[in-house]
Short mmCIF file of C-alpha atoms in Angstrom, two decimals:
data_model
loop_
_atom_site.label_atom_id
_atom_site.label_comp_id
_atom_site.label_asym_id
_atom_site.label_seq_id
_atom_site.Cartn_x
_atom_site.Cartn_y
_atom_site.Cartn_z
CA MET N 1 76.12 -47.47 6.85
CA ILE N 2 78.72 -44.68 6.32
CA GLU N 3 81.02 -44.67 3.30
CA LEU N 4 83.39 -42.00 2.02
CA ILE N 5 84.89 -42.36 -1.44
CA ASP N 6 87.83 -40.18 -2.54
CA VAL N 7 86.66 -37.24 -0.45
CA ASN N 8 88.62 -33.99 -0.74
CA PHE N 9 87.84 -30.72 0.98
CA PHE N 10 89.31 -27.26 0.34
CA ILE N 11 88.88 -23.91 2.07
CA ASN N 12 90.20 -20.95 0.04
CA GLN N 13 92.56 -23.12 -2.05
CA LYS N 14 93.89 -24.82 1.07
CA GLN N 15 93.36 -28.55 1.12
CA ILE N 16 91.95 -29.64 4.47
CA LEU N 17 91.08 -33.26 3.60
CA LYS N 18 92.97 -35.39 1.08
CA ASP N 19 91.58 -38.49 -0.65
CA ILE N 20 89.59 -39.83 2.28
CA ASN N 21 88.27 -43.35 1.83
CA LEU N 22 86.42 -44.83 4.74
CA LYS N 23 83.75 -47.41 5.50
CA ILE N 24 81.93 -47.73 8.82
CA GLN N 25 79.52 -50.62 9.27
CA LYS N 26 76.18 -50.59 11.06
CA GLY N 27 76.66 -51.01 14.81
CA GLU N 28 80.34 -50.12 14.64
CA PHE N 29 81.95 -47.72 17.13
CA ALA N 30 84.61 -45.75 15.26
CA ALA N 31 86.84 -43.18 16.93
CA ILE N 32 88.70 -40.50 14.99
CA VAL N 33 91.93 -39.41 16.67
CA GLY N 34 94.80 -37.18 15.64
CA PRO N 35 96.60 -34.00 16.57
CA ASN N 36 95.03 -30.53 16.35
CA GLY N 37 94.55 -29.37 12.78
CA SER N 38 94.64 -32.90 11.38
CA GLY N 39 91.15 -32.58 9.88
CA LYS N 40 89.19 -34.68 12.40
CA THR N 41 86.36 -32.22 13.00
CA THR N 42 86.16 -31.33 9.30
CA LEU N 43 85.76 -35.01 8.48
CA LEU N 44 83.08 -35.35 11.16
CA ASN N 45 81.25 -32.28 9.83
CA ILE N 46 81.30 -33.68 6.31
CA ILE N 47 79.83 -36.97 7.51
CA ALA N 48 77.24 -35.06 9.57
CA GLY N 49 76.23 -33.07 6.47
CA ILE N 50 77.28 -29.72 7.97
CA LEU N 51 79.96 -29.31 5.28
CA LYS N 52 79.90 -30.48 1.66
CA PRO N 53 83.01 -32.13 0.21
CA THR N 54 84.75 -30.30 -2.63
CA SER N 55 85.00 -33.62 -4.45
CA GLY N 56 84.23 -37.26 -3.78
CA LYS N 57 81.19 -39.06 -2.44
CA VAL N 58 79.69 -39.40 1.02
CA LEU N 59 77.17 -42.22 1.31
CA ILE N 60 75.03 -42.50 4.43
CA PHE N 61 72.46 -45.32 4.53
CA GLY N 62 73.73 -45.98 0.98
CA LYS N 63 72.54 -42.56 -0.25
CA SER N 64 74.48 -39.47 -1.26
CA GLU N 65 71.49 -37.13 -0.79
CA LEU N 66 69.67 -37.63 2.50
CA SER N 67 66.02 -36.77 2.96
CA ALA N 68 64.81 -35.03 6.13
CA GLU N 69 63.48 -38.42 7.24
CA ASP N 70 66.94 -39.99 6.86
CA ARG N 71 68.50 -37.12 8.78
CA ARG N 72 66.12 -37.69 11.69
CA LYS N 73 67.93 -40.99 12.25
CA ILE N 74 71.15 -39.09 12.98
CA SER N 75 71.98 -37.37 16.27
CA TYR N 76 74.86 -35.04 16.95
CA VAL N 77 76.59 -34.18 20.21
CA PRO N 78 78.59 -30.99 19.65
CA GLN N 79 81.56 -29.66 21.54
CA LYS N 80 79.74 -28.01 24.45
CA VAL N 81 81.88 -24.90 24.64
CA THR N 82 81.45 -23.84 21.04
CA SER N 83 77.78 -24.47 20.53
CA PHE N 84 75.94 -23.22 23.53
CA ASN N 85 74.84 -19.86 24.89
CA GLN N 86 75.21 -20.24 28.68
CA SER N 87 72.51 -17.69 29.51
CA PHE N 88 69.86 -19.39 27.37
CA PRO N 89 66.64 -19.58 29.43
CA MET N 90 65.97 -23.29 29.01
CA SER N 91 65.45 -26.06 31.55
CA VAL N 92 67.32 -29.36 31.32
CA LEU N 93 64.06 -31.17 30.51
CA GLU N 94 63.27 -28.75 27.65
CA ALA N 95 66.81 -29.18 26.28
CA VAL N 96 66.48 -32.98 26.24
CA LEU N 97 63.07 -32.87 24.56
CA LEU N 98 64.56 -30.78 21.72
CA GLY N 99 66.05 -34.04 20.46
CA LEU N 100 62.53 -35.11 19.48
CA SER N 101 61.59 -31.86 17.74
CA PRO N 102 62.82 -32.91 14.24
CA LYS N 103 60.22 -35.70 14.37
CA LYS N 104 57.38 -33.42 15.41
CA ARG N 105 54.85 -32.24 12.85
CA PHE N 106 53.38 -28.73 12.54
CA PHE N 107 51.63 -27.86 15.84
CA GLU N 108 52.53 -31.24 17.37
CA SER N 109 53.66 -30.79 20.96
CA PHE N 110 55.49 -33.19 23.26
CA SER N 111 53.35 -36.02 24.64
CA GLU N 112 53.29 -37.50 28.14
CA GLN N 113 55.22 -40.43 26.69
CA ASP N 114 57.92 -38.05 25.42
CA LEU N 115 58.22 -36.50 28.88
CA LYS N 116 58.44 -39.96 30.46
CA LYS N 117 61.16 -40.96 28.01
CA ALA N 118 63.15 -37.78 28.71
CA VAL N 119 62.98 -38.39 32.46
CA GLU N 120 64.05 -42.04 31.98
CA ILE N 121 67.11 -40.99 29.98
CA LEU N 122 68.00 -38.34 32.55
CA LYS N 123 67.70 -41.02 35.23
CA ARG N 124 69.99 -43.32 33.21
CA LEU N 125 72.51 -40.48 32.99
CA GLU N 126 72.12 -39.83 36.74
CA ILE N 127 70.92 -36.24 36.35
CA GLU N 128 67.17 -36.67 36.83
CA ASN N 129 67.31 -34.38 39.87
CA LEU N 130 68.48 -31.52 37.62
CA LYS N 131 65.57 -31.67 35.17
CA ASP N 132 64.07 -28.31 36.21
CA ARG N 133 67.37 -26.47 36.51
CA LEU N 134 68.54 -23.95 33.91
CA ILE N 135 71.00 -25.69 31.61
CA GLY N 136 73.46 -22.79 31.87
CA HIS N 137 73.65 -23.29 35.63
CA LEU N 138 75.06 -26.83 35.35
CA SER N 139 78.69 -27.87 35.45
CA GLY N 140 80.51 -28.82 32.23
CA GLY N 141 80.15 -32.55 32.88
CA GLN N 142 76.45 -32.24 33.66
CA GLN N 143 75.86 -30.19 30.51
CA GLN N 144 77.65 -32.82 28.47
CA ARG N 145 75.28 -35.45 29.88
CA VAL N 146 72.30 -33.27 28.92
CA PHE N 147 73.60 -33.04 25.34
CA LEU N 148 74.03 -36.80 25.26
CA ALA N 149 70.50 -37.28 26.62
CA ARG N 150 69.18 -34.98 23.88
CA ALA N 151 70.99 -37.04 21.24
CA LEU N 152 69.77 -40.36 22.64
CA ILE N 153 66.09 -39.51 23.14
CA SER N 154 65.34 -39.91 19.42
CA SER N 155 66.91 -43.42 19.39
CA PRO N 156 69.23 -42.55 16.50
CA GLU N 157 70.72 -45.08 14.09
CA ILE N 158 73.88 -42.97 13.81
CA LEU N 159 75.32 -41.08 16.77
CA ILE N 160 78.02 -38.49 16.03
CA LEU N 161 80.02 -37.02 18.91
CA ASP N 162 82.57 -34.20 18.67
CA GLU N 163 85.07 -34.44 21.53
CA PRO N 164 82.52 -35.37 24.17
CA THR N 165 85.11 -36.07 26.87
CA VAL N 166 86.67 -32.59 26.90
CA GLY N 167 86.38 -31.01 30.34
CA ILE N 168 84.47 -33.81 32.03
CA ASP N 169 85.51 -35.80 35.10
CA SER N 170 86.38 -39.49 35.06
CA LYS N 171 83.00 -40.52 36.49
CA SER N 172 81.13 -38.72 33.69
CA GLU N 173 83.52 -40.24 31.15
CA GLU N 174 82.95 -43.72 32.50
CA LEU N 175 79.20 -43.21 32.34
CA LEU N 176 79.47 -41.84 28.78
CA PHE N 177 81.37 -44.91 27.50
CA ASP N 178 79.10 -47.23 29.44
CA ILE N 179 76.07 -45.79 27.64
CA LEU N 180 77.81 -45.72 24.26
CA GLY N 181 78.68 -49.41 24.74
CA GLN N 182 75.04 -50.18 25.41
CA LYS N 183 73.88 -48.23 22.34
CA LYS N 184 76.45 -50.08 20.22
CA LYS N 185 75.00 -53.40 21.39
CA GLU N 186 71.56 -52.14 20.33
CA GLY N 187 72.93 -51.55 16.81
CA THR N 188 73.65 -47.81 16.89
CA THR N 189 76.58 -46.75 14.72
CA ILE N 190 78.83 -44.45 16.71
CA LEU N 191 81.35 -42.00 15.31
CA MET N 192 83.39 -39.96 17.74
CA VAL N 193 86.18 -37.42 17.44
CA THR N 194 88.39 -37.45 20.50
CA HIS N 195 91.85 -36.78 21.89
CA ASP N 196 91.26 -39.43 24.51
CA VAL N 197 93.27 -42.29 22.98
CA TYR N 198 93.28 -44.11 26.32
CA ALA N 199 89.51 -44.38 26.36
CA VAL N 200 88.97 -45.32 22.72
CA THR N 201 91.43 -48.21 22.82
CA HIS N 202 89.12 -49.68 25.43
CA HIS N 203 85.72 -48.89 24.03
CA ALA N 204 85.82 -48.34 20.25
CA ASP N 205 85.87 -51.05 17.56
CA THR N 206 87.91 -49.02 15.10
CA ILE N 207 90.48 -46.26 15.50
CA ILE N 208 90.89 -43.87 12.60
CA CYS N 209 94.10 -41.94 13.00
CA MET N 210 94.33 -38.67 11.06
CA GLY N 211 97.21 -36.35 10.29
CA ASP N 212 97.67 -33.54 7.73
CA GLY N 213 94.15 -34.06 6.38
CA MET N 214 94.72 -37.73 5.59
CA ILE N 215 93.83 -41.01 7.20
CA TYR N 216 97.19 -42.40 8.30
CA THR N 217 95.80 -45.59 9.65
CA ALA N 218 92.41 -47.12 10.31
CA CYS N 219 92.52 -50.31 12.29
CA SER N 220 90.56 -52.29 14.83
CA THR N 221 91.46 -51.67 18.46
CA LYS N 222 92.66 -55.29 18.60
CA ASP N 223 95.30 -54.52 15.98
CA PHE N 224 96.22 -51.24 17.56
CA SER N 225 99.84 -50.60 18.43
CA PRO N 226 101.47 -47.36 19.63
CA SER N 227 103.82 -47.28 16.64
CA LYS N 228 100.81 -46.62 14.37
CA PHE N 229 100.38 -43.26 16.07
CA GLU N 230 103.96 -42.11 16.16
CA SER N 231 104.18 -40.83 12.61
CA VAL N 232 101.00 -38.82 13.09
CA TYR N 233 101.65 -37.32 16.49
CA LYS N 234 105.32 -36.83 15.52
CA TYR N 235 106.66 -38.06 18.83
CA ARG N 236 107.29 -41.44 20.37
CA ILE N 237 104.37 -43.15 22.06
CA LYS N 238 104.95 -45.10 25.24
CA LYS N 239 102.95 -48.07 26.30
CA ILE N 240 101.87 -47.61 29.90
CA GLU N 241 101.12 -50.82 31.76
CA HIS N 242 98.01 -49.68 33.54
CA LYS N 243 94.62 -51.29 33.08
CA HIS N 244 95.95 -52.69 29.77
CA SER N 245 95.76 -49.23 28.29
CA TYR N 246 97.92 -47.14 25.98
CA ILE N 247 98.41 -43.46 26.64
CA PRO N 248 100.33 -41.29 24.17
CA LYS N 249 103.18 -39.76 26.14
CA LYS N 250 105.74 -37.41 24.76
CA ASP N 251 109.12 -39.02 24.99
CA LEU N 252 111.38 -36.39 26.53
CA THR N 253 114.50 -38.49 26.46
CA MET U 1 39.69 7.22 26.75
CA LEU U 2 37.97 4.08 25.42
CA GLN U 3 34.94 6.08 24.27
CA TYR U 4 37.00 7.33 21.34
CA GLU U 5 37.17 5.07 18.33
CA PHE U 6 40.75 6.06 17.51
CA MET U 7 41.82 4.90 20.99
CA GLN U 8 39.96 1.60 20.59
CA ARG U 9 41.77 1.05 17.31
CA ALA U 10 45.11 2.07 18.80
CA LEU U 11 44.68 -0.33 21.74
CA ILE U 12 43.62 -3.28 19.56
CA ALA U 13 46.51 -2.68 17.15
CA GLY U 14 48.89 -2.12 20.08
CA ILE U 15 47.93 -5.40 21.73
CA LEU U 16 48.37 -7.26 18.42
CA VAL U 17 51.75 -5.63 17.86
CA SER U 18 52.93 -6.51 21.37
CA ILE U 19 51.92 -10.17 20.90
CA MET U 20 53.81 -10.38 17.58
CA THR U 21 56.93 -8.54 18.69
CA SER U 22 57.32 -10.32 22.02
CA LEU U 23 56.87 -13.78 20.43
CA ILE U 24 59.33 -13.16 17.60
CA GLY U 25 61.61 -11.23 19.97
CA ASN U 26 62.11 -14.40 22.06
CA PHE U 27 63.81 -16.10 19.13
CA LEU U 28 65.62 -13.06 17.69
CA VAL U 29 67.15 -12.03 21.02
CA LEU U 30 68.22 -15.60 21.88
CA LYS U 31 69.76 -15.95 18.42
CA ARG U 32 71.73 -12.79 19.29
CA PHE U 33 70.05 -11.15 16.34
CA SER U 34 68.11 -8.50 18.22
CA GLN U 35 69.63 -5.68 16.14
CA ILE U 36 67.56 -6.87 13.19
CA GLY U 37 64.72 -4.73 14.57
CA ASP U 38 66.82 -1.59 14.31
CA SER U 39 68.17 -2.39 10.85
CA LEU U 40 64.83 -3.32 9.32
CA SER U 41 63.01 -0.39 10.92
CA HIS U 42 65.42 1.91 9.08
CA THR U 43 64.49 0.16 5.85
CA ALA U 44 60.80 0.55 6.71
CA ILE U 45 61.33 4.31 6.95
CA VAL U 46 62.78 4.21 3.42
CA GLY U 47 59.58 2.48 2.26
CA VAL U 48 57.39 5.07 3.98
CA ALA U 49 59.38 7.98 2.54
CA ALA U 50 59.23 6.45 -0.95
CA ALA U 51 55.48 5.86 -0.63
CA LEU U 52 54.86 9.45 0.50
CA LEU U 53 56.93 10.66 -2.41
CA LEU U 54 55.21 8.46 -4.99
CA ASN U 55 51.77 8.85 -3.38
CA PHE U 56 50.83 5.30 -2.40
CA SER U 57 50.09 3.57 0.95
CA PRO U 58 53.02 4.08 3.37
CA THR U 59 52.24 0.72 5.04
CA VAL U 60 52.56 -1.05 1.68
CA GLY U 61 55.77 0.89 1.04
CA ALA U 62 57.15 -0.15 4.43
CA VAL U 63 56.26 -3.83 3.87
CA LEU U 64 57.85 -3.85 0.39
CA ALA U 65 61.02 -2.11 1.57
CA THR U 66 61.53 -4.33 4.65
CA VAL U 67 60.96 -7.51 2.66
CA VAL U 68 63.40 -6.43 -0.08
CA PHE U 69 66.02 -5.39 2.49
CA SER U 70 65.54 -8.59 4.51
CA LEU U 71 66.33 -10.55 1.33
CA LEU U 72 69.42 -8.38 0.95
CA LEU U 73 70.24 -9.17 4.58
CA GLU U 74 70.02 -12.90 3.83
CA TYR U 75 72.47 -12.37 0.96
CA PHE U 76 74.91 -10.42 3.14
CA LYS U 77 74.67 -13.15 5.80
CA THR U 78 75.97 -15.69 3.30
CA ARG U 79 78.85 -13.34 2.42
CA PHE U 80 79.82 -12.65 6.05
CA LYS U 81 79.38 -15.99 7.80
CA ARG U 82 80.07 -15.81 11.56
CA PHE U 83 79.97 -11.99 11.34
CA GLU U 84 76.23 -11.47 11.04
CA GLU U 85 76.39 -8.08 12.75
CA ILE U 86 78.25 -6.79 9.66
CA SER U 87 75.29 -7.68 7.45
CA LEU U 88 72.93 -5.87 9.84
CA ALA U 89 75.16 -2.79 9.82
CA LEU U 90 75.39 -2.83 6.01
CA VAL U 91 71.61 -3.00 5.62
CA SER U 92 71.08 -0.32 8.24
CA ILE U 93 73.60 2.09 6.73
CA THR U 94 72.32 1.54 3.17
CA ALA U 95 68.75 2.20 4.30
CA LEU U 96 69.70 5.34 6.23
CA GLY U 97 71.59 6.62 3.19
CA ILE U 98 68.55 6.16 0.94
CA ALA U 99 66.26 7.61 3.63
CA ALA U 100 68.45 10.72 3.93
CA VAL U 101 68.18 11.31 0.17
CA LEU U 102 64.40 10.81 0.21
CA PHE U 103 64.04 13.15 3.21
CA GLY U 104 65.81 15.79 1.17
CA VAL U 105 63.44 15.35 -1.78
CA LEU U 106 60.26 15.29 0.38
CA LYS U 107 58.89 18.82 0.86
CA SER U 108 56.89 18.12 4.05
CA SER U 109 58.09 15.71 6.71
CA ALA U 110 55.07 16.10 9.05
CA ASN U 111 53.51 12.77 8.02
CA LEU U 112 56.88 11.08 8.14
CA MET U 113 57.34 12.07 11.80
CA SER U 114 54.36 9.93 12.85
CA TYR U 115 56.12 6.92 11.27
CA LEU U 116 59.34 7.71 13.09
CA PHE U 117 57.89 7.99 16.60
CA GLY U 118 54.37 6.54 16.28
CA SER U 119 50.98 8.23 16.44
CA ILE U 120 47.73 6.95 17.93
CA VAL U 121 45.44 9.21 15.91
CA THR U 122 46.54 7.98 12.49
CA ILE U 123 45.59 4.31 12.95
CA GLY U 124 42.64 3.42 10.73
CA ASN U 125 40.37 0.36 10.47
CA GLU U 126 42.43 -0.89 7.55
CA ASP U 127 45.60 -0.75 9.67
CA VAL U 128 43.91 -2.79 12.42
CA LEU U 129 42.80 -5.44 9.91
CA VAL U 130 46.26 -5.70 8.32
CA THR U 131 47.86 -5.97 11.78
CA LEU U 132 45.35 -8.67 12.77
CA ALA U 133 46.14 -10.70 9.63
CA ILE U 134 49.90 -10.50 10.24
CA ALA U 135 49.41 -11.32 13.93
CA ILE U 136 47.50 -14.49 13.01
CA VAL U 137 50.25 -15.56 10.57
CA THR U 138 52.91 -14.82 13.21
CA VAL U 139 51.19 -16.76 16.00
CA VAL U 140 50.47 -19.73 13.70
CA PHE U 141 54.07 -19.92 12.42
CA LEU U 142 55.80 -19.36 15.76
CA THR U 143 53.50 -21.73 17.65
CA GLY U 144 53.33 -24.39 14.96
CA PHE U 145 57.11 -24.58 14.54
CA LYS U 146 57.98 -23.67 18.12
CA ASN U 147 60.02 -26.80 18.87
CA GLN U 148 61.96 -26.69 15.60
CA LEU U 149 62.61 -22.94 15.99
CA LEU U 150 63.75 -23.44 19.56
CA TYR U 151 66.14 -26.23 18.55
CA THR U 152 67.53 -24.07 15.73
CA THR U 153 67.92 -21.12 18.09
CA PHE U 154 69.61 -23.15 20.82
CA ASP U 155 71.93 -25.29 18.73
CA GLU U 156 71.66 -24.69 15.00
CA MET U 157 74.28 -27.25 14.01
CA SER U 158 72.70 -30.18 15.86
CA ALA U 159 69.26 -29.17 14.59
CA LYS U 160 70.57 -29.14 11.00
CA VAL U 161 72.26 -32.55 11.36
CA SER U 162 68.98 -34.05 12.63
CA GLY U 163 66.99 -32.90 9.62
CA ILE U 164 65.55 -29.51 10.57
CA ASN U 165 65.61 -27.07 7.66
CA THR U 166 67.33 -24.35 9.67
CA ARG U 167 67.96 -22.14 6.65
CA LEU U 168 64.28 -22.08 5.66
CA LEU U 169 63.17 -21.37 9.23
CA ASP U 170 65.69 -18.51 9.48
CA PHE U 171 64.51 -17.13 6.16
CA ILE U 172 60.85 -17.16 7.20
CA LEU U 173 61.77 -15.64 10.58
CA ASN U 174 63.56 -12.78 8.79
CA ILE U 175 60.71 -12.09 6.37
CA LEU U 176 58.20 -12.24 9.22
CA SER U 177 60.31 -9.83 11.28
CA ALA U 178 60.35 -7.45 8.32
CA VAL U 179 56.57 -7.54 7.89
CA ILE U 180 55.92 -7.18 11.65
CA ILE U 181 58.19 -4.13 11.80
CA ALA U 182 56.45 -2.59 8.80
CA VAL U 183 52.93 -2.97 10.21
CA SER U 184 54.00 -1.78 13.68
CA LEU U 185 55.39 1.52 12.42
CA LYS U 186 52.28 3.61 13.04
CA ILE U 187 51.96 2.49 16.67
CA VAL U 188 55.51 2.62 17.97
CA GLY U 189 57.40 4.35 15.20
CA GLY U 190 60.32 3.16 13.13
CA LEU U 191 62.98 4.45 15.48
CA LEU U 192 61.59 2.65 18.54
CA ILE U 193 60.09 -0.60 17.19
CA SER U 194 63.19 -2.60 18.14
CA SER U 195 62.46 -1.80 21.80
CA LEU U 196 59.32 -3.97 21.54
CA ILE U 197 61.41 -6.82 20.17
CA VAL U 198 64.30 -6.57 22.62
CA PHE U 199 63.02 -5.26 25.97
CA PRO U 200 60.38 -7.89 26.90
CA THR U 201 62.76 -10.82 26.27
CA ALA U 202 65.72 -9.01 27.85
CA ILE U 203 63.75 -8.38 31.06
CA ALA U 204 62.10 -11.84 31.16
CA MET U 205 65.48 -13.55 30.62
CA ARG U 206 66.64 -12.17 33.96
CA PHE U 207 64.32 -14.44 35.93
CA SER U 208 62.87 -17.13 33.60
CA LYS U 209 63.63 -20.71 34.60
CA ASN U 210 62.62 -22.16 31.24
CA PHE U 211 61.58 -21.14 27.73
CA LYS U 212 57.86 -21.47 28.42
CA MET U 213 58.16 -19.05 31.33
CA LEU U 214 60.15 -16.68 29.11
CA GLN U 215 57.39 -16.68 26.49
CA ILE U 216 54.62 -15.98 29.00
CA THR U 217 56.40 -13.33 31.06
CA SER U 218 57.81 -11.46 28.06
CA LEU U 219 54.32 -11.34 26.55
CA LEU U 220 52.88 -9.96 29.81
CA ILE U 221 55.66 -7.35 30.06
CA SER U 222 55.04 -6.33 26.45
CA LEU U 223 51.25 -6.04 26.94
CA ILE U 224 51.59 -4.02 30.15
CA SER U 225 54.10 -1.68 28.53
CA ILE U 226 52.19 -1.01 25.33
CA ILE U 227 48.83 -0.49 27.07
CA SER U 228 50.49 1.84 29.60
CA GLY U 229 52.42 3.58 26.81
CA LEU U 230 49.28 4.18 24.74
CA SER U 231 47.39 5.44 27.82
CA LEU U 232 50.25 7.78 28.66
CA SER U 233 50.29 8.96 25.07
CA TYR U 234 46.56 9.77 25.30
CA TYR U 235 46.62 11.55 28.67
CA VAL U 236 49.96 13.39 28.41
CA ASP U 237 49.96 13.84 24.63
CA VAL U 238 53.36 12.33 23.89
CA PRO U 239 54.29 9.93 21.05
CA PRO U 240 53.23 6.33 21.99
CA GLY U 241 56.59 4.86 20.94
CA GLY U 242 58.57 7.01 23.33
CA ALA U 243 56.07 6.45 26.16
CA THR U 244 56.23 2.65 25.70
CA VAL U 245 60.03 2.65 25.74
CA LEU U 246 60.02 4.65 28.98
CA ILE U 247 57.62 2.12 30.57
CA PHE U 248 60.03 -0.68 29.54
CA VAL U 249 62.92 1.18 31.13
CA VAL U 250 60.92 1.69 34.35
CA ILE U 251 60.02 -2.05 34.51
CA PHE U 252 63.64 -3.00 33.86
CA LEU U 253 64.99 -0.68 36.55
CA LEU U 254 62.28 -1.76 39.01
CA TYR U 255 63.18 -5.42 38.47
CA GLU U 256 66.88 -4.70 38.92
CA ALA U 257 66.24 -2.74 42.12
CA ILE U 258 63.88 -5.34 43.62
CA SER U 259 66.17 -8.26 42.71
CA LYS U 260 69.14 -6.45 44.29
CA VAL U 261 67.18 -5.92 47.51
CA LEU U 262 65.93 -9.51 47.62
CA LYS U 263 69.20 -11.08 46.50
CA LYS U 264 70.58 -13.60 48.94
CA PRO U 265 74.34 -13.85 49.55
CA LYS U 266 75.97 -15.74 46.65
CA THR U 267 76.85 -19.38 47.17
CA ASN U 268 78.66 -21.71 44.84
CA SER U 269 75.79 -23.93 43.79
CA LYS U 270 77.58 -25.74 40.96
#
């Protein structure tokens, strides 16, 4: 589904990504983790087609050049804070329907069925009551749910999320992973950049750990052990016995 | 005033201009690119000055100049990514520099003044027809691609990932802005055309609950202002551009005053 072969990426002579080789299968939930500046978002942007690699190949659906039709099968959930003008005069319902606009032809407007689908997704995300509110008037967690609803309405084959858990409460996070789990079961390939190692060890299939522009380790969550992260985060990782989870903790001793 | 043919022409052209500028203004203002009106209007003045100097149609000169400079703007945008206001400033300054030189060469600037501040008596049948043609193209493009344009305006990156050709839409939007500004010169004038792009959306944004409401109310504000501005121009004998801008300012201040009076005590609704 997604394959990267010897991908390198430079900005002004500075190498941001080094020899990235990666394969993500259809229906796989892969999480990219790593410290700030490790190249996570750059890698995500290259896979999303926002950036072009300096060298190497990126194959999505087995193709290196995607048509507009192929791209319509991909949805992207950006980091809320960097992508969104808070005073934009747009209702929640309008924002969700935007997810269908790439599939609309010239002069084709949204159908009753589209509206019904948007309301159903909002209901699933427990924000149906906010559908007529201005999106800029919602809380961070509610806005994040709207962005997720917009990504899901087109029933994408690949769902790309850039740090979707930043600034949201635990209830919204639980709901997010619940829905991602359901989409995974339906065959959606999920790729997510996150700092939330705790959550991904529970929900993802694969953890890709990045540092200094390289993939240090890519393993299944079953094979995951804290020691695999230590060389990347450059501090010792402690295993916390709580809900069978691992949380990276800086060892102060 | 409607018994005079020149006023009929001015009103028809004015209504067409207000439809075009308010519709395109919705997207330009929300893209935080509202200064494009100012920059391209300066380039339109260069086209008019050059046409007067070389003795051909000033409208054609304005269209040619704005299109050429909008292409230059696209080039600058690729050179100054994330600093788009620099590209606008560069185009604006370059155009003003050329305009200043052409002003110096032109012996009479009387005709040029009507392009700077607008004039209702100079609008001919040909101008009305050209404006109508551009208005049709504008409405067809902005309505036909409304959803894709809105997605690009709201969240360009996500729109691009999902297969919308954001670069092409931006390019067409820029060229269309250039042509609209060029054909609107005679009505509002080059120095004030950006008010028609910015004011209606800026006022409507203050109270619109969704994009559809923004489109309708900004169009109404634009129509009211230009019709009032043209009427004021006829009865008081002032340039229509200046009169229209003053009407915008009055509407804006009225809205601010009324909303202040009606404003309930703030509550934390989040």
